[in-house]
Amino acid sequence: MRSPPRPPHLPSAPFNFDRMTCFRSAGAITLAAIALASARGARAEAETPPPKDHGWDAIAVPVVNYNTDLGFGLGLAGGAYVYGPEYRPYRYSFGAQTFFTTRGGQSHFVRFDGPNLLGPLRVEAQLELKRELRSPYYGPGNRSLPGVVGGEDSDEFSYDHRAPRGWLRLRMRPLGPASPYQVWASYQFRDIDVRPYQPSLLTVAPPLGASGGHAGQVSFGVLRDTRDDEANPSEGGVEELAARASSRITLSHYAYGGVTASERRYFSFGAPRLVLAFRAVLDYQFGDVPFFEWPSVGGVSVAEGIGGLSSVRGLPRDRFAGETKAFANLELRWLPFSFAFRGQPIHLGAVAFADAGRVWQPAVDDGPWYAWHTGAGAGLRAVRRAAVLRGDVAVSLETGRTALYFTVGQMF
């Protein structure tokens, strides 16, 4: 079967960490992503060898990161690529990871990716085991627990969370491989085990979902991607509309749905090394939404909150949670320096950012419309092709709490 080459802005590595694969804002792969990008990029840039049509490649690398909310993380990730005649960039790929954090988190998975497995359909699947000690829970709404800063290992505002999970996703470009439009559909199943501490906010006033249970979900969406580079864009943008639903038909103990609209936009000022980046997200859930779904955001991009690495930096992770969430991020990215490492360019620079977000929850006083939670800060960036290493220092403009995030990839 002859398959057209994949457009350059589609990811070709097996580690595509969207919301379904990310370790809940841990940004788990750092050295792994850099090593993969460097190994593959070196082959591509050295003398541009002809595409591989036979055989296979494999790599295994350490995983290291740090996050104020989750502590230090350490693990091992690996990937294997199986090639075939005229299949680009590969016929199949397989990935695996084992990962632990110093605050009791675990994320282990095996993954499959077939870019052209069923004609124009890209097929992705994953089996995963996740565990979190002291997952945060501060109650519902935009004004939950006034006066409590959060972010500490407190029994009162924490619970243990275990969730074996499997998912399957299909993606395609219905207007052809060069079109910016993509459609996707997925199904995931989780078995949620919630173990609150005694006593805690979950036991004093248990919300829906405090007993855990099955959470099967169907999701689908459409997006328009005009970025010049998926990993480190300087121009273009992404608009996405997504929906999700859970019910008895999807093997869920809870019947609820959700819709998500998001915009990501990038502006280059004279050169791609000075970029203004903006993101806005609105997520609405309805029905019998269990509390562990309040922080979740639909779509293919990584996000949860409000608070933490992927929504409003400086705030504790998931400090404010509700069925409706809105947040926005503004970054000024500058990469003025570069040097060669083993013959390949490394770009260095900095970023200044500001984040804002809030939630709404039925039957809860969420405050006036202008009651947004904000954070700001600065960070450093090292960019090598598809690999972006970042370290951010953020402060909550409400409480003065500071947080440090060392991980891979731009925030959006």
PDB file of C-alpha atoms in Angstrom, residues 270-403:
ATOM      1  CA  GLY A 270      10.779  40.426  12.173  1.00  0.00           C
ATOM      2  CA  ALA A 271      12.506  37.140  12.917  1.00  0.00           C
ATOM      3  CA  PRO A 272      11.308  33.768  14.199  1.00  0.00           C
ATOM      4  CA  ARG A 273      13.444  34.149  17.302  1.00  0.00           C
ATOM      5  CA  LEU A 274      11.159  36.830  18.804  1.00  0.00           C
ATOM      6  CA  VAL A 275       7.621  35.479  19.076  1.00  0.00           C
ATOM      7  CA  LEU A 276       4.452  36.597  20.838  1.00  0.00           C
ATOM      8  CA  ALA A 277       2.340  33.528  21.695  1.00  0.00           C
ATOM      9  CA  PHE A 278      -1.264  33.565  22.932  1.00  0.00           C
ATOM     10  CA  ARG A 279      -3.715  30.867  24.008  1.00  0.00           C
ATOM     11  CA  ALA A 280      -7.355  31.042  25.124  1.00  0.00           C
ATOM     12  CA  VAL A 281      -9.423  28.033  26.270  1.00  0.00           C
ATOM     13  CA  LEU A 282     -13.069  27.669  27.279  1.00  0.00           C
ATOM     14  CA  ASP A 283     -14.310  24.313  28.575  1.00  0.00           C
ATOM     15  CA  TYR A 284     -17.901  23.563  29.616  1.00  0.00           C
ATOM     16  CA  GLN A 285     -19.163  20.356  31.248  1.00  0.00           C
ATOM     17  CA  PHE A 286     -22.737  19.358  32.022  1.00  0.00           C
ATOM     18  CA  GLY A 287     -24.685  16.490  33.577  1.00  0.00           C
ATOM     19  CA  ASP A 288     -23.523  14.340  36.492  1.00  0.00           C
ATOM     20  CA  VAL A 289     -19.864  15.337  36.379  1.00  0.00           C
ATOM     21  CA  PRO A 290     -17.706  13.503  38.986  1.00  0.00           C
ATOM     22  CA  PHE A 291     -15.322  15.698  40.939  1.00  0.00           C
ATOM     23  CA  PHE A 292     -12.202  14.089  39.467  1.00  0.00           C
ATOM     24  CA  GLU A 293     -13.292  15.356  36.031  1.00  0.00           C
ATOM     25  CA  TRP A 294     -13.720  18.999  37.113  1.00  0.00           C
ATOM     26  CA  PRO A 295     -10.091  19.950  36.285  1.00  0.00           C
ATOM     27  CA  SER A 296     -10.070  18.182  32.901  1.00  0.00           C
ATOM     28  CA  VAL A 297     -10.069  20.006  29.574  1.00  0.00           C
ATOM     29  CA  GLY A 298     -11.107  18.454  26.272  1.00  0.00           C
ATOM     30  CA  GLY A 299      -9.256  18.448  22.971  1.00  0.00           C
ATOM     31  CA  VAL A 300      -5.864  17.111  21.949  1.00  0.00           C
ATOM     32  CA  SER A 301      -3.680  19.709  23.678  1.00  0.00           C
ATOM     33  CA  VAL A 302      -2.340  19.286  27.212  1.00  0.00           C
ATOM     34  CA  ALA A 303      -4.192  21.283  29.873  1.00  0.00           C
ATOM     35  CA  GLU A 304      -5.911  20.989  33.250  1.00  0.00           C
ATOM     36  CA  GLY A 305      -6.753  23.338  36.068  1.00  0.00           C
ATOM     37  CA  ILE A 306      -7.234  25.993  37.128  1.00  0.00           C
ATOM     38  CA  GLY A 307      -3.707  26.096  38.525  1.00  0.00           C
ATOM     39  CA  GLY A 308      -0.427  24.404  37.719  1.00  0.00           C
ATOM     40  CA  LEU A 309       1.982  23.766  34.885  1.00  0.00           C
ATOM     41  CA  SER A 310      -0.555  23.711  32.043  1.00  0.00           C
ATOM     42  CA  SER A 311      -3.071  26.458  32.923  1.00  0.00           C
ATOM     43  CA  VAL A 312      -2.122  29.165  35.482  1.00  0.00           C
ATOM     44  CA  ARG A 313       1.459  28.891  36.697  1.00  0.00           C
ATOM     45  CA  GLY A 314       2.184  29.942  40.263  1.00  0.00           C
ATOM     46  CA  LEU A 315      -1.126  28.597  41.566  1.00  0.00           C
ATOM     47  CA  PRO A 316      -1.070  25.097  43.091  1.00  0.00           C
ATOM     48  CA  ARG A 317      -2.152  22.396  40.695  1.00  0.00           C
ATOM     49  CA  ASP A 318      -5.941  22.251  40.306  1.00  0.00           C
ATOM     50  CA  ARG A 319      -6.354  24.856  43.065  1.00  0.00           C
ATOM     51  CA  PHE A 320      -9.721  25.926  41.608  1.00  0.00           C
ATOM     52  CA  ALA A 321     -11.950  23.385  39.867  1.00  0.00           C
ATOM     53  CA  GLY A 322     -15.411  23.490  38.374  1.00  0.00           C
ATOM     54  CA  GLU A 323     -17.602  22.313  35.540  1.00  0.00           C
ATOM     55  CA  THR A 324     -16.845  25.426  33.486  1.00  0.00           C
ATOM     56  CA  LYS A 325     -13.281  26.695  33.073  1.00  0.00           C
ATOM     57  CA  ALA A 326     -11.685  29.543  31.168  1.00  0.00           C
ATOM     58  CA  PHE A 327      -8.032  30.508  31.037  1.00  0.00           C
ATOM     59  CA  ALA A 328      -5.620  32.454  28.859  1.00  0.00           C
ATOM     60  CA  ASN A 329      -1.843  32.599  28.523  1.00  0.00           C
ATOM     61  CA  LEU A 330       0.440  35.217  26.990  1.00  0.00           C
ATOM     62  CA  GLU A 331       4.148  34.587  26.363  1.00  0.00           C
ATOM     63  CA  LEU A 332       6.930  36.631  24.783  1.00  0.00           C
ATOM     64  CA  ARG A 333       9.578  34.150  23.592  1.00  0.00           C
ATOM     65  CA  TRP A 334      13.087  35.251  22.639  1.00  0.00           C
ATOM     66  CA  LEU A 335      15.913  33.024  21.390  1.00  0.00           C
ATOM     67  CA  PRO A 336      18.841  35.378  20.655  1.00  0.00           C
ATOM     68  CA  PHE A 337      21.736  32.953  21.196  1.00  0.00           C
ATOM     69  CA  SER A 338      22.807  29.801  19.402  1.00  0.00           C
ATOM     70  CA  PHE A 339      25.785  27.473  19.311  1.00  0.00           C
ATOM     71  CA  ALA A 340      26.689  24.226  17.627  1.00  0.00           C
ATOM     72  CA  PHE A 341      26.703  20.959  19.549  1.00  0.00           C
ATOM     73  CA  ARG A 342      28.077  17.972  17.662  1.00  0.00           C
ATOM     74  CA  GLY A 343      27.456  19.878  14.472  1.00  0.00           C
ATOM     75  CA  GLN A 344      23.814  20.731  15.256  1.00  0.00           C
ATOM     76  CA  PRO A 345      22.411  24.149  16.362  1.00  0.00           C
ATOM     77  CA  ILE A 346      21.135  24.722  19.903  1.00  0.00           C
ATOM     78  CA  HIS A 347      19.132  27.928  20.423  1.00  0.00           C
ATOM     79  CA  LEU A 348      19.032  29.559  23.866  1.00  0.00           C
ATOM     80  CA  GLY A 349      16.774  32.282  25.184  1.00  0.00           C
ATOM     81  CA  ALA A 350      14.161  33.388  27.645  1.00  0.00           C
ATOM     82  CA  VAL A 351      10.436  33.923  28.009  1.00  0.00           C
ATOM     83  CA  ALA A 352       8.227  36.300  29.982  1.00  0.00           C
ATOM     84  CA  PHE A 353       4.644  35.236  30.622  1.00  0.00           C
ATOM     85  CA  ALA A 354       1.307  36.069  32.234  1.00  0.00           C
ATOM     86  CA  ASP A 355      -1.537  33.606  32.918  1.00  0.00           C
ATOM     87  CA  ALA A 356      -5.129  34.087  34.052  1.00  0.00           C
ATOM     88  CA  GLY A 357      -8.050  31.742  34.668  1.00  0.00           C
ATOM     89  CA  ARG A 358     -11.230  31.091  36.582  1.00  0.00           C
ATOM     90  CA  VAL A 359     -14.018  28.521  37.010  1.00  0.00           C
ATOM     91  CA  TRP A 360     -17.771  28.440  37.456  1.00  0.00           C
ATOM     92  CA  GLN A 361     -19.671  25.778  39.396  1.00  0.00           C
ATOM     93  CA  PRO A 362     -23.467  25.349  39.743  1.00  0.00           C
ATOM     94  CA  ALA A 363     -24.953  26.294  43.140  1.00  0.00           C
ATOM     95  CA  VAL A 364     -21.680  27.874  44.298  1.00  0.00           C
ATOM     96  CA  ASP A 365     -20.770  31.536  44.786  1.00  0.00           C
ATOM     97  CA  ASP A 366     -17.996  32.035  42.221  1.00  0.00           C
ATOM     98  CA  GLY A 367     -17.658  35.776  42.693  1.00  0.00           C
ATOM     99  CA  PRO A 368     -18.021  38.538  40.081  1.00  0.00           C
ATOM    100  CA  TRP A 369     -17.077  38.076  36.444  1.00  0.00           C
ATOM    101  CA  TYR A 370     -13.742  39.837  36.972  1.00  0.00           C
ATOM    102  CA  ALA A 371     -12.633  37.465  39.779  1.00  0.00           C
ATOM    103  CA  TRP A 372      -9.807  35.849  37.808  1.00  0.00           C
ATOM    104  CA  HIS A 373      -6.785  34.096  39.284  1.00  0.00           C
ATOM    105  CA  THR A 374      -3.499  35.289  37.848  1.00  0.00           C
ATOM    106  CA  GLY A 375       0.140  34.311  37.700  1.00  0.00           C
ATOM    107  CA  ALA A 376       3.227  35.723  36.029  1.00  0.00           C
ATOM    108  CA  GLY A 377       6.891  34.918  35.683  1.00  0.00           C
ATOM    109  CA  ALA A 378       9.848  34.244  33.446  1.00  0.00           C
ATOM    110  CA  GLY A 379      11.854  31.294  32.258  1.00  0.00           C
ATOM    111  CA  LEU A 380      14.697  29.943  30.146  1.00  0.00           C
ATOM    112  CA  ARG A 381      14.480  27.921  26.939  1.00  0.00           C
ATOM    113  CA  ALA A 382      16.858  25.607  25.073  1.00  0.00           C
ATOM    114  CA  VAL A 383      15.614  24.523  21.651  1.00  0.00           C
ATOM    115  CA  ARG A 384      17.033  21.822  19.432  1.00  0.00           C
ATOM    116  CA  ARG A 385      14.733  21.054  16.488  1.00  0.00           C
ATOM    117  CA  ALA A 386      11.610  19.395  17.956  1.00  0.00           C
ATOM    118  CA  ALA A 387      13.026  19.317  21.495  1.00  0.00           C
ATOM    119  CA  VAL A 388      12.261  22.297  23.741  1.00  0.00           C
ATOM    120  CA  LEU A 389      13.653  22.248  27.269  1.00  0.00           C
ATOM    121  CA  ARG A 390      12.094  24.822  29.573  1.00  0.00           C
ATOM    122  CA  GLY A 391      12.458  26.042  33.115  1.00  0.00           C
ATOM    123  CA  ASP A 392       9.881  28.527  34.450  1.00  0.00           C
ATOM    124  CA  VAL A 393       9.640  30.453  37.708  1.00  0.00           C
ATOM    125  CA  ALA A 394       6.118  31.725  38.398  1.00  0.00           C
ATOM    126  CA  VAL A 395       4.417  33.674  41.157  1.00  0.00           C
ATOM    127  CA  SER A 396       0.733  33.844  42.047  1.00  0.00           C
ATOM    128  CA  LEU A 397      -0.276  37.489  41.933  1.00  0.00           C
ATOM    129  CA  GLU A 398      -2.932  36.836  44.620  1.00  0.00           C
ATOM    130  CA  THR A 399      -0.949  35.032  47.298  1.00  0.00           C
ATOM    131  CA  GLY A 400       2.699  35.529  46.351  1.00  0.00           C
ATOM    132  CA  ARG A 401       3.274  31.781  46.160  1.00  0.00           C
ATOM    133  CA  THR A 402       6.177  30.868  43.873  1.00  0.00           C
ATOM    134  CA  ALA A 403       6.579  27.700  41.831  1.00  0.00           C
TER     135      ALA A 403
END
